[in-house]
Short mmCIF file of C-alpha atoms in Angstrom, two decimals:
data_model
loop_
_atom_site.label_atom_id
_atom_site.label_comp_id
_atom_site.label_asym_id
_atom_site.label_seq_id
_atom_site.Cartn_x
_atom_site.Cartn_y
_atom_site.Cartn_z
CA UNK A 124 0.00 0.00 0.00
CA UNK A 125 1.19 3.60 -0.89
CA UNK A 126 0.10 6.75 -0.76
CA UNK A 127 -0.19 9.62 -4.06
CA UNK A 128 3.49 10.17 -3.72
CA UNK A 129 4.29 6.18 -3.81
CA UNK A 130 5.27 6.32 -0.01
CA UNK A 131 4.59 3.29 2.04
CA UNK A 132 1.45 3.46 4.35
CA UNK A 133 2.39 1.20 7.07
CA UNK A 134 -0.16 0.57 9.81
CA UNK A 135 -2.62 0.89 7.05
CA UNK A 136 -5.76 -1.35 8.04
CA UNK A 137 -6.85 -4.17 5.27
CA UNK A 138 -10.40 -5.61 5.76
CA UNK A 139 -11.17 -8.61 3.76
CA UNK A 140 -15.70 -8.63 3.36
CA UNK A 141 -17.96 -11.09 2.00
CA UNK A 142 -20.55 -10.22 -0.72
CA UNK A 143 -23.02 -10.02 2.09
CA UNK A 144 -20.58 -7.15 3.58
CA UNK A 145 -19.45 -9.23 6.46
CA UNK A 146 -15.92 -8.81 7.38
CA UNK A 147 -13.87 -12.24 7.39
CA UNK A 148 -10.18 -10.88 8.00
CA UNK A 149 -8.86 -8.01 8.89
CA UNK A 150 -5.07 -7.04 8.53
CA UNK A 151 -2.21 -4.06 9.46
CA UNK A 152 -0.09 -3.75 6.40
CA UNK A 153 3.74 -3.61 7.89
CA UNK A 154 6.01 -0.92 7.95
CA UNK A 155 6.99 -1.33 3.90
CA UNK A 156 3.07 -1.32 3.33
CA UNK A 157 2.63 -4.88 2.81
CA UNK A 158 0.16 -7.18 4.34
CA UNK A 159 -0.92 -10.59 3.45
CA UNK A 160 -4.19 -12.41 3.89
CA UNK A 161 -4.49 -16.25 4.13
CA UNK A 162 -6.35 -19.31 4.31
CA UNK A 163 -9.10 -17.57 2.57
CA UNK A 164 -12.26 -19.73 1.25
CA UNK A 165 -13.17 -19.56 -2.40
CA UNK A 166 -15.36 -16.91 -2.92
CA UNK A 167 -15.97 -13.15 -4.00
CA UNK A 168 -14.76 -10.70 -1.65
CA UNK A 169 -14.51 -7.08 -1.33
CA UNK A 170 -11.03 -5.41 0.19
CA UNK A 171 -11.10 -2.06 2.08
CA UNK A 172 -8.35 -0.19 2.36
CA UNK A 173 -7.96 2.53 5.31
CA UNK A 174 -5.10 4.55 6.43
CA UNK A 175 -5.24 7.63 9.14
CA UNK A 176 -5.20 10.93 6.96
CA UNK A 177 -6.42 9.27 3.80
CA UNK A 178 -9.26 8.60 2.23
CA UNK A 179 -10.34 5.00 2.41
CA UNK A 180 -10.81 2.90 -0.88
CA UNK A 181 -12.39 -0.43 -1.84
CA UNK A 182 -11.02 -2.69 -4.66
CA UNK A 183 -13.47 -5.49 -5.97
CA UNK A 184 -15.24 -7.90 -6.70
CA UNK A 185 -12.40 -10.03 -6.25
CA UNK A 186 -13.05 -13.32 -6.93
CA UNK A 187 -10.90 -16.47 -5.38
CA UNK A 188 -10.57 -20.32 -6.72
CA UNK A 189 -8.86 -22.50 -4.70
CA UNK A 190 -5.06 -21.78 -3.73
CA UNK A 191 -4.94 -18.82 -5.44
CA UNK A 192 -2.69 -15.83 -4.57
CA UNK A 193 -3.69 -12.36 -5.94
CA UNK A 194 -1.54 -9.01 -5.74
CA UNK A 195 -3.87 -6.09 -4.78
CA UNK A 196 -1.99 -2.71 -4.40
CA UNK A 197 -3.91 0.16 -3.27
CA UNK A 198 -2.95 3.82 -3.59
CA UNK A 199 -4.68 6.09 -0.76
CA UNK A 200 -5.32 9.64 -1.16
CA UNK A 201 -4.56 11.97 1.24
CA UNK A 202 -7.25 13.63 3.24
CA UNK A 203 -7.40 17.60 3.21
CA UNK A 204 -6.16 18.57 6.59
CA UNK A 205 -7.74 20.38 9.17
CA UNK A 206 -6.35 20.86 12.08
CA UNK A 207 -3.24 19.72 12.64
CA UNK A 208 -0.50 16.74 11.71
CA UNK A 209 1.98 14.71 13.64
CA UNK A 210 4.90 14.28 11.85
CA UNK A 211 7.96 11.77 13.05
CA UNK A 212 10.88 9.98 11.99
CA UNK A 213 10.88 6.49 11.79
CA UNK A 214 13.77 4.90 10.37
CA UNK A 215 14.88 7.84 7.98
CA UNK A 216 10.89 7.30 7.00
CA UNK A 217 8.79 10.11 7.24
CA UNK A 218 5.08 9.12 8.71
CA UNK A 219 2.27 11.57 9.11
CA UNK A 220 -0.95 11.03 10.54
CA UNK A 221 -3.93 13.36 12.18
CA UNK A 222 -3.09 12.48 16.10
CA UNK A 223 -3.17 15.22 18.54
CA UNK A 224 -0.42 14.58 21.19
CA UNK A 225 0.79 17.53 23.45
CA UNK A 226 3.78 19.27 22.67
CA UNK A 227 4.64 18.61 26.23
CA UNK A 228 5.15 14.74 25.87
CA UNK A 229 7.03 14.63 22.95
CA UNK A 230 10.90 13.39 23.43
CA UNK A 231 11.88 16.28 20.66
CA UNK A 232 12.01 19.72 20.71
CA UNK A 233 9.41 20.50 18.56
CA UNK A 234 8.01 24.07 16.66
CA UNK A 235 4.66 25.25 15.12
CA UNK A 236 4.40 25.78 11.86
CA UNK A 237 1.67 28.47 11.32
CA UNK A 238 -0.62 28.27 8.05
CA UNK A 239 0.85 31.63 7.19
CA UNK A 240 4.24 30.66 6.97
CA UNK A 241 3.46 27.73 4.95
CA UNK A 242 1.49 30.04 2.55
CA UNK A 243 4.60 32.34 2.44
CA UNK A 244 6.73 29.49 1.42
CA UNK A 245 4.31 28.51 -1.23
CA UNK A 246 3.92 24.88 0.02
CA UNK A 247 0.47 23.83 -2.17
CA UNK A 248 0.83 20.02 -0.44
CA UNK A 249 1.62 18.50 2.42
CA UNK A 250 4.69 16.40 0.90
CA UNK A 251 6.39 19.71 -0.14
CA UNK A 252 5.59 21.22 3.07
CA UNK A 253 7.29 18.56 5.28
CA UNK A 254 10.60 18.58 2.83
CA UNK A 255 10.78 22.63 3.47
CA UNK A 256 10.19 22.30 7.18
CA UNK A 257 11.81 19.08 7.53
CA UNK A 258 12.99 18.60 11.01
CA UNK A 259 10.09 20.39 12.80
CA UNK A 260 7.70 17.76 14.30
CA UNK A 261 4.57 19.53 14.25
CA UNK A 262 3.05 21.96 11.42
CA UNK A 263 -0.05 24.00 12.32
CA UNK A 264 -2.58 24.44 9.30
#
C-alpha cells in the first residue's frame, strides 16, 4: 500500500468482506506497506483499504478459486487537513498522521508551523511542506 506520492502506508488497516458485507479478516499492512491475507475460502470478496489521513478505498469484486494468490496494491489519497499533523521519523521514514499529542510529551524539541508561513513558502501540499520544514515535528494548518 502507498500513498499519491508512492510512499509506504504502514499501519494501514486491510479488511477482507464477504458479498453479504461481512468482514472475514482483517489485517495491518507492515512498515513497507505490505500485508498478506491467508487461508481464505473460495469466494468473492470485497477489500477495504484505510489509512489515518487518507481517504479510504475499496477494490473489488475479487473473486478467489482455490489456492490462489492475488496481488492487490492500493494507492490512498490523502485527506485535506484540518487541524493539525503529527509528523515523526521512523527509520529515515517520514510518517504523518492526524493524532493530537501535546507538545509537552514529545521526546523532541518540537516548533509550530503556522498556516501563514506555509502560505509564504508557497507549500500547495503537504509532501512539499514537510521537505521545506523538515525537522520540525509539528506543522499547524
Amino acid at each position: 500500500m502507498s500513498d499519491s506520492q508512492q510512499l509506504a502506508l504502514s499501519r494501514a488497516v486491510i479488511e477482507l468482506e464477504d458479498s453479504g458485507g461481512h468482514i472475514i479478516q482483517k489485517v495491518v499492512a507492515d512498515e513497507t506497506g505490505h500485508y498478506k491475507i491467508e487461508s481464505v475460502s473460495p469466494a468473492s470478496y470485497t477489500v477495504s483499504f484505510s489509512a489515518v489521513g487518507f481517504e479510504p478505498s475499496k477494490e473489488g469484486p475479487v473473486t478467489l478459486t482455490d489456492h490462489q494468490a492475488v496481488l492487490l496494491d492500493a494507492i490512498l489519497q490523502p485527506r485535506q487537513v484540518l487541524e493539525s499533523i503529527t509528523v515523526r521519523a521512523e527509520n529515515d521514514q517520514l510518517v504523518a498522521s492526524m493524532t493530537e499529542i501535546p507538545l509537552s510529551t514529545l521526546p523532541v524539541t518540537a516548533q509550530t508551523v503556522t498556516r501563514e508561513l506555509i502560505k509564504q513558502q508557497n507549500a500547495t501540499d503537504i509532501v512539499t511542506a514537510l521537505i521545506m520544514f523538515r525537522g520540525q515535528t509539528r506543522c499547524q494548518l
